[in-house]
Amino acid sequence: KLIVKISEGSVRDSLSLLDRALLSNDKEKRLELSDVQKIFGYFDKSQLIEMFILILKGEEKGVIEFYRKIYNQGIEPKNFLNEFLELVYYFKNIEYINSELNNKVINFVISSAIKPNNEELSYCRENNLPIKHRSEILAMLMDSYSSIAIAGSHGKTSTSTFLSTLLELCTHNSSSITGGIIPIYNSNAHIEQTKFLVAEIDESDGTINKYKSDIGIINNIDFDHCDHFSNINEILSSFKDFAFNSKKLLLNYDCEITKTNFNSKINWSIKETKNVTYSIIPTVVNQDHTIGRYYEKGDFIDILKIPIPGLHNLSNITASIAASRMVGVKFNDIKKNIKYLKLPKKRFELRGELDERSIYDDYAHHPNEIKATINLARLFINQNNNCLLYTSDAADEGLGVDLGGRRI
């Protein structure tokens, strides 16, 4: 039960944590709750609240005894301090909101990851404070801009990052809200009084139907989030709601599902130029860059050198160029600024070297994403067959792929 609680309902994370606990435990000994608490440095936060009450009452001896009780459960002092400061901040923040902002309407925003028994959420409900889902707030923000919404099963964050970068450099009139750290902003959000807003849209919890956009982009559609969707048809239905709410729809022509299930004359491809609005056909793909021939409506325009490797990245960049062109950005401005494109954080991010192997961190967690990332990693293997170690923070903890052929 503790492992399930720590993993917040994720089956994948639960199995990974269970593996870690079993590996850390004595094989001859039964895995007990106390053992798991020590392995993960976890304790029940309700105990911290009880200790906090003793502090407010000034019962010094009781506080010391309570801390010893918590410490003996295996909690690290650093973790304890972090949890304690978080609780202090929570109480201080709620008091500030109630005292200083009582003449204004305050919305407390939650995401689908927040569980019903969350302490802050429970407080808001008990005190009849207005609660909004993050999708409602994002939808409200999108209504205030000329919005470009990026949806799809894979590549949303990268596409959002590339598009945000191009619009920032080419127009200086764009804001962004995405699911990853955009290097040009060093943040996942950049909100100003601008014309454009680039918004990454999450389909995992079924709230995708709440967003209305001036341009909707569907990168691809795949079966994912099986904790919410039962089959591909349910996922397809949610994306059709998104398409219906988009004034213009930009589709990936290379994805068979999007090509056959949606009706839009605006599309992109890295394989075809015929019947395609925007295309980049790769001629050089290596570990440093990608060079491709850029087309619009089948007509050759120019050669582009893109400073990011990988065919899946090329597709995402083609989508971002297409969206930029749709809002009126000049091609020459795109060509001039494309050299500044960078991947978001945790997207094939170099972490260091170990035993002459480079270690990269990537968020890929769906089988097709992992396949694409490994294909990208193979570009980094030189002729001497030096192996590159690929790790994924969303895959099994402590496991990776040695591209020489071993599982490590």
Short mmCIF file of C-alpha atoms in Angstrom, two decimals:
data_model
loop_
_atom_site.label_atom_id
_atom_site.label_comp_id
_atom_site.label_asym_id
_atom_site.label_seq_id
_atom_site.Cartn_x
_atom_site.Cartn_y
_atom_site.Cartn_z
CA LYS A 1 0.00 0.00 0.00
CA LEU A 2 2.88 2.37 0.77
CA ILE A 3 4.49 1.70 -2.61
CA VAL A 4 1.17 2.38 -4.34
CA LYS A 5 0.82 5.62 -2.36
CA ILE A 6 4.33 6.80 -3.25
CA SER A 7 3.76 6.01 -6.94
CA GLU A 8 0.47 7.98 -6.88
CA GLY A 9 -1.43 5.27 -8.73
CA SER A 10 1.06 4.69 -11.57
CA VAL A 11 1.37 0.95 -12.26
CA ARG A 12 4.70 1.44 -14.03
CA ASP A 13 6.19 3.43 -11.13
CA SER A 14 4.78 0.95 -8.59
CA LEU A 15 6.50 -2.00 -10.29
CA SER A 16 9.74 -0.03 -10.55
CA LEU A 17 9.63 0.89 -6.84
CA LEU A 18 8.80 -2.70 -5.88
CA ASP A 19 11.83 -3.94 -7.84
CA ARG A 20 13.99 -1.42 -6.03
CA ALA A 21 12.61 -2.45 -2.65
CA LEU A 22 13.14 -6.17 -3.32
CA LEU A 23 16.70 -5.58 -4.52
CA SER A 24 17.47 -3.51 -1.41
CA ASN A 25 16.01 -6.03 1.02
CA ASP A 26 17.62 -9.13 2.51
CA LYS A 27 16.50 -12.06 0.33
CA GLU A 28 15.93 -14.23 3.41
CA LYS A 29 13.70 -11.65 5.07
CA ARG A 30 10.06 -10.76 4.47
CA LEU A 31 9.60 -7.26 3.04
CA GLU A 32 7.87 -5.29 5.83
CA LEU A 33 6.37 -1.80 5.91
CA SER A 34 9.20 -0.53 8.12
CA ASP A 35 11.75 -1.79 5.58
CA VAL A 36 10.06 0.04 2.72
CA GLN A 37 9.86 3.24 4.79
CA LYS A 38 13.60 3.12 5.40
CA ILE A 39 14.42 2.34 1.76
CA PHE A 40 12.43 5.30 0.46
CA GLY A 41 12.87 7.60 3.47
CA TYR A 42 9.09 7.96 3.69
CA PHE A 43 6.79 8.63 6.62
CA ASP A 44 3.15 9.49 7.13
CA LYS A 45 2.68 13.27 6.81
CA SER A 46 -0.16 13.20 9.30
CA GLN A 47 2.53 12.64 11.96
CA LEU A 48 4.18 15.86 10.88
CA ILE A 49 0.90 17.73 11.33
CA GLU A 50 0.55 16.29 14.85
CA MET A 51 4.09 17.45 15.62
CA PHE A 52 3.29 20.88 14.19
CA ILE A 53 0.32 21.16 16.57
CA LEU A 54 2.66 20.38 19.50
CA ILE A 55 4.98 23.18 18.31
CA LEU A 56 2.10 25.65 18.26
CA LYS A 57 1.18 24.56 21.79
CA GLY A 58 4.78 25.09 22.96
CA GLU A 59 5.21 21.48 24.15
CA GLU A 60 8.97 21.20 23.63
CA LYS A 61 9.45 17.71 25.11
CA GLY A 62 6.56 16.32 23.10
CA VAL A 63 8.03 17.78 19.90
CA ILE A 64 11.44 16.17 20.55
CA GLU A 65 9.88 12.79 21.30
CA PHE A 66 7.73 13.02 18.17
CA TYR A 67 10.74 13.88 16.01
CA ARG A 68 12.67 10.88 17.40
CA LYS A 69 9.69 8.67 16.56
CA ILE A 70 9.69 9.92 12.96
CA TYR A 71 13.51 9.71 12.65
CA ASN A 72 13.53 6.12 13.88
CA GLN A 73 11.25 5.21 10.97
CA GLY A 74 14.18 5.85 8.61
CA ILE A 75 13.39 9.36 7.40
CA GLU A 76 16.46 11.33 6.36
CA PRO A 77 16.87 14.65 8.23
CA LYS A 78 17.04 16.51 4.90
CA ASN A 79 13.76 14.94 3.74
CA PHE A 80 12.15 15.70 7.08
CA LEU A 81 13.22 19.35 6.86
CA ASN A 82 11.87 19.66 3.32
CA GLU A 83 8.51 18.19 4.36
CA PHE A 84 8.36 20.42 7.43
CA LEU A 85 9.16 23.61 5.47
CA GLU A 86 6.55 22.65 2.88
CA LEU A 87 3.94 22.38 5.65
CA VAL A 88 4.98 25.74 7.13
CA TYR A 89 4.74 27.33 3.69
CA TYR A 90 1.31 25.78 3.19
CA PHE A 91 -0.09 27.23 6.40
CA LYS A 92 1.55 30.60 5.78
CA ASN A 93 0.28 30.71 2.19
CA ILE A 94 -3.31 29.87 3.13
CA GLU A 95 -3.28 32.50 5.89
CA TYR A 96 -1.92 35.10 3.45
CA ILE A 97 -4.55 34.30 0.86
CA ASN A 98 -7.37 34.51 3.39
CA SER A 99 -6.13 37.74 5.02
CA GLU A 100 -4.66 39.80 2.19
CA LEU A 101 -6.80 38.78 -0.77
CA ASN A 102 -10.21 38.43 0.86
CA ASN A 103 -11.74 41.07 -1.43
CA LYS A 104 -10.79 39.20 -4.60
CA VAL A 105 -11.96 35.96 -6.17
CA ILE A 106 -9.14 33.42 -5.76
CA ASN A 107 -9.20 30.21 -7.77
CA PHE A 108 -7.24 27.27 -6.40
CA VAL A 109 -5.95 25.30 -9.38
CA ILE A 110 -5.49 21.53 -9.41
CA SER A 111 -4.40 19.03 -12.03
CA SER A 112 -5.58 15.46 -12.53
CA ALA A 113 -2.48 14.32 -10.61
CA ILE A 114 -3.86 15.81 -7.38
CA LYS A 115 -5.61 13.12 -5.39
CA PRO A 116 -8.99 13.73 -3.66
CA ASN A 117 -7.42 13.38 -0.19
CA ASN A 118 -4.71 16.00 -0.84
CA GLU A 119 -4.35 18.23 2.25
CA GLU A 120 -4.53 21.57 0.43
CA LEU A 121 -7.46 20.41 -1.70
CA SER A 122 -9.29 19.15 1.39
CA TYR A 123 -8.76 22.52 3.08
CA CYS A 124 -10.22 24.37 0.07
CA ARG A 125 -13.27 22.12 -0.01
CA GLU A 126 -13.90 22.39 3.72
CA ASN A 127 -13.76 26.19 3.48
CA ASN A 128 -15.83 26.40 0.26
CA LEU A 129 -12.97 28.00 -1.70
CA PRO A 130 -13.33 28.01 -5.52
CA ILE A 131 -11.43 25.16 -7.19
CA LYS A 132 -10.57 25.04 -10.89
CA HIS A 133 -8.94 22.33 -12.98
CA ARG A 134 -5.78 23.42 -14.80
CA SER A 135 -7.46 22.70 -18.14
CA GLU A 136 -10.08 25.37 -17.33
CA ILE A 137 -7.38 27.95 -16.60
CA LEU A 138 -5.36 27.09 -19.71
CA ALA A 139 -8.50 27.26 -21.85
CA MET A 140 -9.29 30.68 -20.38
CA LEU A 141 -5.77 31.94 -21.17
CA MET A 142 -5.96 30.59 -24.72
CA ASP A 143 -9.12 32.61 -25.31
CA SER A 144 -7.11 35.80 -24.63
CA TYR A 145 -4.57 35.18 -27.42
CA SER A 146 -4.23 34.03 -30.97
CA SER A 147 -3.55 30.51 -29.77
CA ILE A 148 -1.63 27.65 -31.35
CA ALA A 149 -2.37 24.37 -29.59
CA ILE A 150 -0.07 21.36 -29.95
CA ALA A 151 -1.68 17.97 -29.36
CA GLY A 152 -0.75 14.37 -30.16
CA SER A 153 0.47 11.20 -28.53
CA HIS A 154 4.18 11.94 -29.02
CA GLY A 155 6.42 14.96 -29.51
CA LYS A 156 4.15 17.64 -28.05
CA THR A 157 6.74 19.19 -25.75
CA SER A 158 9.50 19.23 -28.39
CA THR A 159 7.19 20.71 -31.04
CA SER A 160 5.95 23.32 -28.55
CA THR A 161 9.55 24.21 -27.70
CA PHE A 162 10.62 24.56 -31.34
CA LEU A 163 7.56 26.64 -32.22
CA SER A 164 7.96 28.84 -29.12
CA THR A 165 11.59 29.48 -30.03
CA LEU A 166 10.86 30.37 -33.65
CA LEU A 167 7.97 32.70 -32.79
CA GLU A 168 9.96 34.40 -30.04
CA LEU A 169 12.95 35.04 -32.32
CA CYS A 170 10.97 35.87 -35.45
CA THR A 171 8.09 37.92 -34.01
CA HIS A 172 9.07 38.89 -30.41
CA ASN A 173 5.34 38.66 -29.84
CA SER A 174 4.68 35.22 -28.38
CA SER A 175 3.90 33.58 -25.04
CA SER A 176 4.12 29.88 -24.17
CA ILE A 177 2.82 27.28 -21.76
CA THR A 178 4.33 23.82 -22.25
CA GLY A 179 5.10 20.62 -20.39
CA GLY A 180 8.89 21.01 -20.43
CA ILE A 181 11.66 23.53 -19.91
CA ILE A 182 12.07 25.73 -23.00
CA PRO A 183 15.76 26.73 -23.23
CA ILE A 184 15.11 30.23 -24.61
CA TYR A 185 12.98 31.01 -21.54
CA ASN A 186 14.60 28.56 -19.11
CA SER A 187 11.06 27.82 -17.99
CA ASN A 188 8.00 25.88 -19.05
CA ALA A 189 5.90 29.06 -19.13
CA HIS A 190 6.38 32.55 -20.51
CA ILE A 191 3.29 34.77 -20.28
CA GLU A 192 3.33 38.34 -21.55
CA GLN A 193 0.93 40.69 -23.31
CA THR A 194 1.61 39.24 -26.74
CA LYS A 195 -0.34 38.33 -29.84
CA PHE A 196 0.43 34.60 -29.90
CA LEU A 197 0.25 31.86 -27.30
CA VAL A 198 1.80 28.45 -27.86
CA ALA A 199 0.03 25.89 -25.66
CA GLU A 200 0.86 22.21 -25.20
CA ILE A 201 -2.37 20.23 -24.83
CA ASP A 202 -2.58 17.12 -22.66
CA GLU A 203 -4.95 14.37 -23.74
CA SER A 204 -4.15 11.92 -20.95
CA ASP A 205 -7.07 12.81 -18.66
CA GLY A 206 -9.77 13.47 -21.26
CA THR A 207 -9.78 17.28 -20.85
CA ILE A 208 -8.58 17.86 -24.43
CA ASN A 209 -12.14 18.77 -25.46
CA LYS A 210 -12.04 21.94 -23.34
CA TYR A 211 -9.57 23.82 -25.54
CA LYS A 212 -10.41 26.11 -28.45
CA SER A 213 -7.56 27.29 -30.66
CA ASP A 214 -6.90 29.36 -33.76
CA ILE A 215 -4.52 26.67 -35.01
CA GLY A 216 -4.65 23.10 -33.74
CA ILE A 217 -1.72 20.76 -34.40
CA ILE A 218 -1.99 16.98 -34.15
CA ASN A 219 1.47 15.42 -34.19
CA ASN A 220 0.30 11.81 -34.26
CA ILE A 221 -2.12 9.45 -32.56
CA ASP A 222 -1.18 6.24 -30.77
CA PHE A 223 -2.66 4.06 -28.03
CA ASP A 224 -1.49 5.49 -24.74
CA HIS A 225 -2.79 6.40 -21.26
CA CYS A 226 -4.55 3.07 -20.88
CA ASP A 227 -5.46 4.07 -17.31
CA HIS A 228 -7.98 6.49 -18.84
CA PHE A 229 -8.70 5.14 -22.34
CA SER A 230 -9.84 1.59 -23.07
CA ASN A 231 -8.90 1.49 -26.76
CA ILE A 232 -7.63 3.53 -29.70
CA ASN A 233 -11.16 4.53 -30.72
CA GLU A 234 -11.68 6.38 -27.44
CA ILE A 235 -8.41 8.24 -27.97
CA LEU A 236 -9.37 9.02 -31.56
CA SER A 237 -12.70 10.41 -30.39
CA SER A 238 -10.99 12.80 -27.97
CA PHE A 239 -8.73 14.12 -30.73
CA LYS A 240 -11.75 14.63 -32.98
CA ASP A 241 -13.19 16.91 -30.30
CA PHE A 242 -9.92 18.83 -30.33
CA ALA A 243 -10.00 19.09 -34.13
CA PHE A 244 -13.60 20.33 -34.06
CA ASN A 245 -12.60 23.12 -31.65
CA SER A 246 -9.68 24.28 -33.86
CA LYS A 247 -10.34 27.01 -36.42
CA LYS A 248 -7.50 25.64 -38.57
CA LEU A 249 -6.07 22.13 -38.30
CA LEU A 250 -2.45 21.18 -39.09
CA LEU A 251 -1.92 17.42 -39.48
CA ASN A 252 1.01 15.02 -39.70
CA TYR A 253 0.69 13.45 -43.16
CA ASP A 254 3.17 10.71 -42.18
CA CYS A 255 0.89 9.36 -39.44
CA GLU A 256 -1.60 6.95 -40.99
CA ILE A 257 -4.21 7.48 -38.27
CA THR A 258 -4.28 11.26 -38.62
CA LYS A 259 -4.19 11.07 -42.42
CA THR A 260 -7.17 8.70 -42.68
CA ASN A 261 -9.37 10.00 -39.85
CA PHE A 262 -9.17 13.79 -40.17
CA ASN A 263 -10.09 16.17 -42.94
CA SER A 264 -7.70 19.09 -43.39
CA LYS A 265 -5.86 20.39 -46.44
CA ILE A 266 -3.01 21.73 -44.27
CA ASN A 267 -0.37 19.13 -43.40
CA TRP A 268 3.34 18.38 -43.15
CA SER A 269 5.65 15.50 -43.99
CA ILE A 270 9.29 14.43 -43.93
CA LYS A 271 8.63 11.72 -46.54
CA GLU A 272 6.37 13.20 -49.22
CA THR A 273 5.99 16.44 -51.17
CA LYS A 274 2.99 15.55 -53.33
CA ASN A 275 -0.34 16.64 -51.80
CA VAL A 276 1.56 18.03 -48.81
CA THR A 277 1.57 21.69 -47.72
CA TYR A 278 4.91 21.77 -45.91
CA SER A 279 7.73 19.23 -46.31
CA ILE A 280 11.34 18.77 -45.31
CA ILE A 281 12.93 15.81 -47.08
CA PRO A 282 16.16 14.84 -45.26
CA THR A 283 19.36 14.46 -47.27
CA VAL A 284 21.86 14.30 -44.38
CA VAL A 285 21.13 12.91 -40.92
CA ASN A 286 23.97 12.57 -38.42
CA GLN A 287 24.72 13.14 -34.74
CA ASP A 288 25.34 16.88 -35.19
CA HIS A 289 22.60 18.08 -37.49
CA THR A 290 20.04 17.30 -40.17
CA ILE A 291 20.04 18.80 -43.66
CA GLY A 292 16.86 18.74 -45.70
CA ARG A 293 15.15 20.14 -48.77
CA TYR A 294 12.25 22.38 -47.77
CA TYR A 295 9.04 22.43 -49.89
CA GLU A 296 5.75 24.29 -49.78
CA LYS A 297 2.82 22.81 -51.71
CA GLY A 298 5.25 20.63 -53.64
CA ASP A 299 7.49 23.52 -54.72
CA PHE A 300 11.13 23.45 -53.65
CA ILE A 301 12.00 26.52 -51.56
CA ASP A 302 15.47 26.10 -50.06
CA ILE A 303 17.95 23.90 -48.19
CA LEU A 304 17.70 23.97 -44.40
CA LYS A 305 20.41 22.97 -41.93
CA ILE A 306 18.83 22.04 -38.62
CA PRO A 307 21.08 21.82 -35.52
CA ILE A 308 19.16 18.89 -34.00
CA PRO A 309 19.55 15.23 -35.05
CA GLY A 310 16.88 12.54 -35.35
CA LEU A 311 14.03 12.00 -37.78
CA HIS A 312 11.35 12.35 -35.10
CA ASN A 313 12.84 15.73 -34.22
CA LEU A 314 12.83 16.67 -37.89
CA SER A 315 9.10 15.95 -38.05
CA ASN A 316 8.46 18.09 -34.96
CA ILE A 317 10.56 20.93 -36.41
CA THR A 318 8.70 20.71 -39.73
CA ALA A 319 5.42 21.10 -37.82
CA SER A 320 6.75 24.17 -36.00
CA ILE A 321 7.92 25.73 -39.27
CA ALA A 322 4.53 25.00 -40.82
CA ALA A 323 2.69 26.67 -37.94
CA SER A 324 5.03 29.67 -38.10
CA ARG A 325 4.32 30.07 -41.80
CA MET A 326 0.57 29.78 -41.14
CA VAL A 327 0.67 32.81 -38.81
CA GLY A 328 2.62 34.88 -41.34
CA VAL A 329 6.27 34.45 -40.37
CA LYS A 330 8.56 35.01 -43.35
CA PHE A 331 10.59 32.00 -44.49
CA ASN A 332 13.85 34.01 -44.51
CA ASP A 333 13.31 34.88 -40.84
CA ILE A 334 12.80 31.19 -40.06
CA LYS A 335 15.95 30.20 -41.96
CA LYS A 336 17.97 32.88 -40.15
CA ASN A 337 16.85 31.78 -36.67
CA ILE A 338 16.59 28.01 -37.10
CA LYS A 339 20.20 27.61 -35.93
CA TYR A 340 19.08 28.63 -32.43
CA LEU A 341 16.70 25.69 -31.98
CA LYS A 342 17.38 23.50 -28.95
CA LEU A 343 15.65 20.51 -27.44
CA PRO A 344 13.71 20.99 -24.21
CA LYS A 345 15.19 19.62 -21.02
CA LYS A 346 15.09 15.84 -20.55
CA ARG A 347 14.91 15.27 -24.28
CA PHE A 348 18.11 13.41 -25.12
CA GLU A 349 19.96 15.56 -22.59
CA LEU A 350 23.65 14.76 -22.02
CA ARG A 351 24.24 14.07 -18.33
CA GLY A 352 27.89 13.03 -18.31
CA GLU A 353 30.28 10.19 -19.08
CA LEU A 354 31.04 6.89 -17.37
CA ASP A 355 33.62 4.32 -18.51
CA GLU A 356 34.00 6.11 -21.85
CA ARG A 357 30.25 6.00 -22.43
CA SER A 358 28.09 9.10 -22.76
CA ILE A 359 24.98 9.07 -20.58
CA TYR A 360 21.84 10.72 -21.97
CA ASP A 361 18.57 11.37 -20.18
CA ASP A 362 15.35 11.15 -22.19
CA TYR A 363 11.70 11.27 -21.17
CA ALA A 364 10.64 8.59 -23.68
CA HIS A 365 8.25 6.18 -21.96
CA HIS A 366 5.97 4.82 -24.71
CA PRO A 367 7.43 1.91 -26.76
CA ASN A 368 7.36 3.96 -29.97
CA GLU A 369 9.06 6.88 -28.23
CA ILE A 370 11.76 4.62 -26.84
CA LYS A 371 12.33 3.16 -30.30
CA ALA A 372 12.72 6.64 -31.81
CA THR A 373 15.14 7.68 -29.05
CA ILE A 374 17.30 4.58 -29.50
CA ASN A 375 17.41 5.23 -33.26
CA LEU A 376 18.64 8.73 -32.46
CA ALA A 377 21.21 7.37 -30.03
CA ARG A 378 22.63 5.05 -32.70
CA LEU A 379 23.67 8.13 -34.67
CA PHE A 380 26.17 8.85 -31.91
CA ILE A 381 28.03 5.54 -32.22
CA ASN A 382 31.27 6.11 -34.13
CA GLN A 383 33.04 3.73 -36.48
CA ASN A 384 35.09 2.25 -33.63
CA ASN A 385 31.84 0.92 -32.16
CA ASN A 386 32.14 2.82 -28.90
CA CYS A 387 28.84 2.27 -27.13
CA LEU A 388 26.52 4.92 -25.84
CA LEU A 389 24.48 4.41 -22.69
CA TYR A 390 20.87 5.45 -23.00
CA THR A 391 18.81 6.05 -19.91
CA SER A 392 15.19 7.03 -19.47
CA ASP A 393 13.86 8.54 -16.26
CA ALA A 394 10.46 7.12 -17.14
CA ALA A 395 11.73 3.60 -17.73
CA ASP A 396 12.63 1.11 -15.00
CA GLU A 397 14.80 2.79 -12.39
CA GLY A 398 18.45 1.85 -12.65
CA LEU A 399 18.08 0.19 -16.05
CA GLY A 400 19.28 1.33 -19.43
CA VAL A 401 20.27 0.11 -22.84
CA ASP A 402 23.88 -0.41 -23.84
CA LEU A 403 23.77 0.05 -27.59
CA GLY A 404 26.43 -2.59 -27.91
CA GLY A 405 23.66 -5.07 -27.24
CA ARG A 406 23.49 -5.56 -23.47
CA ARG A 407 20.80 -4.72 -20.94
CA ILE A 408 22.36 -2.92 -17.97
#
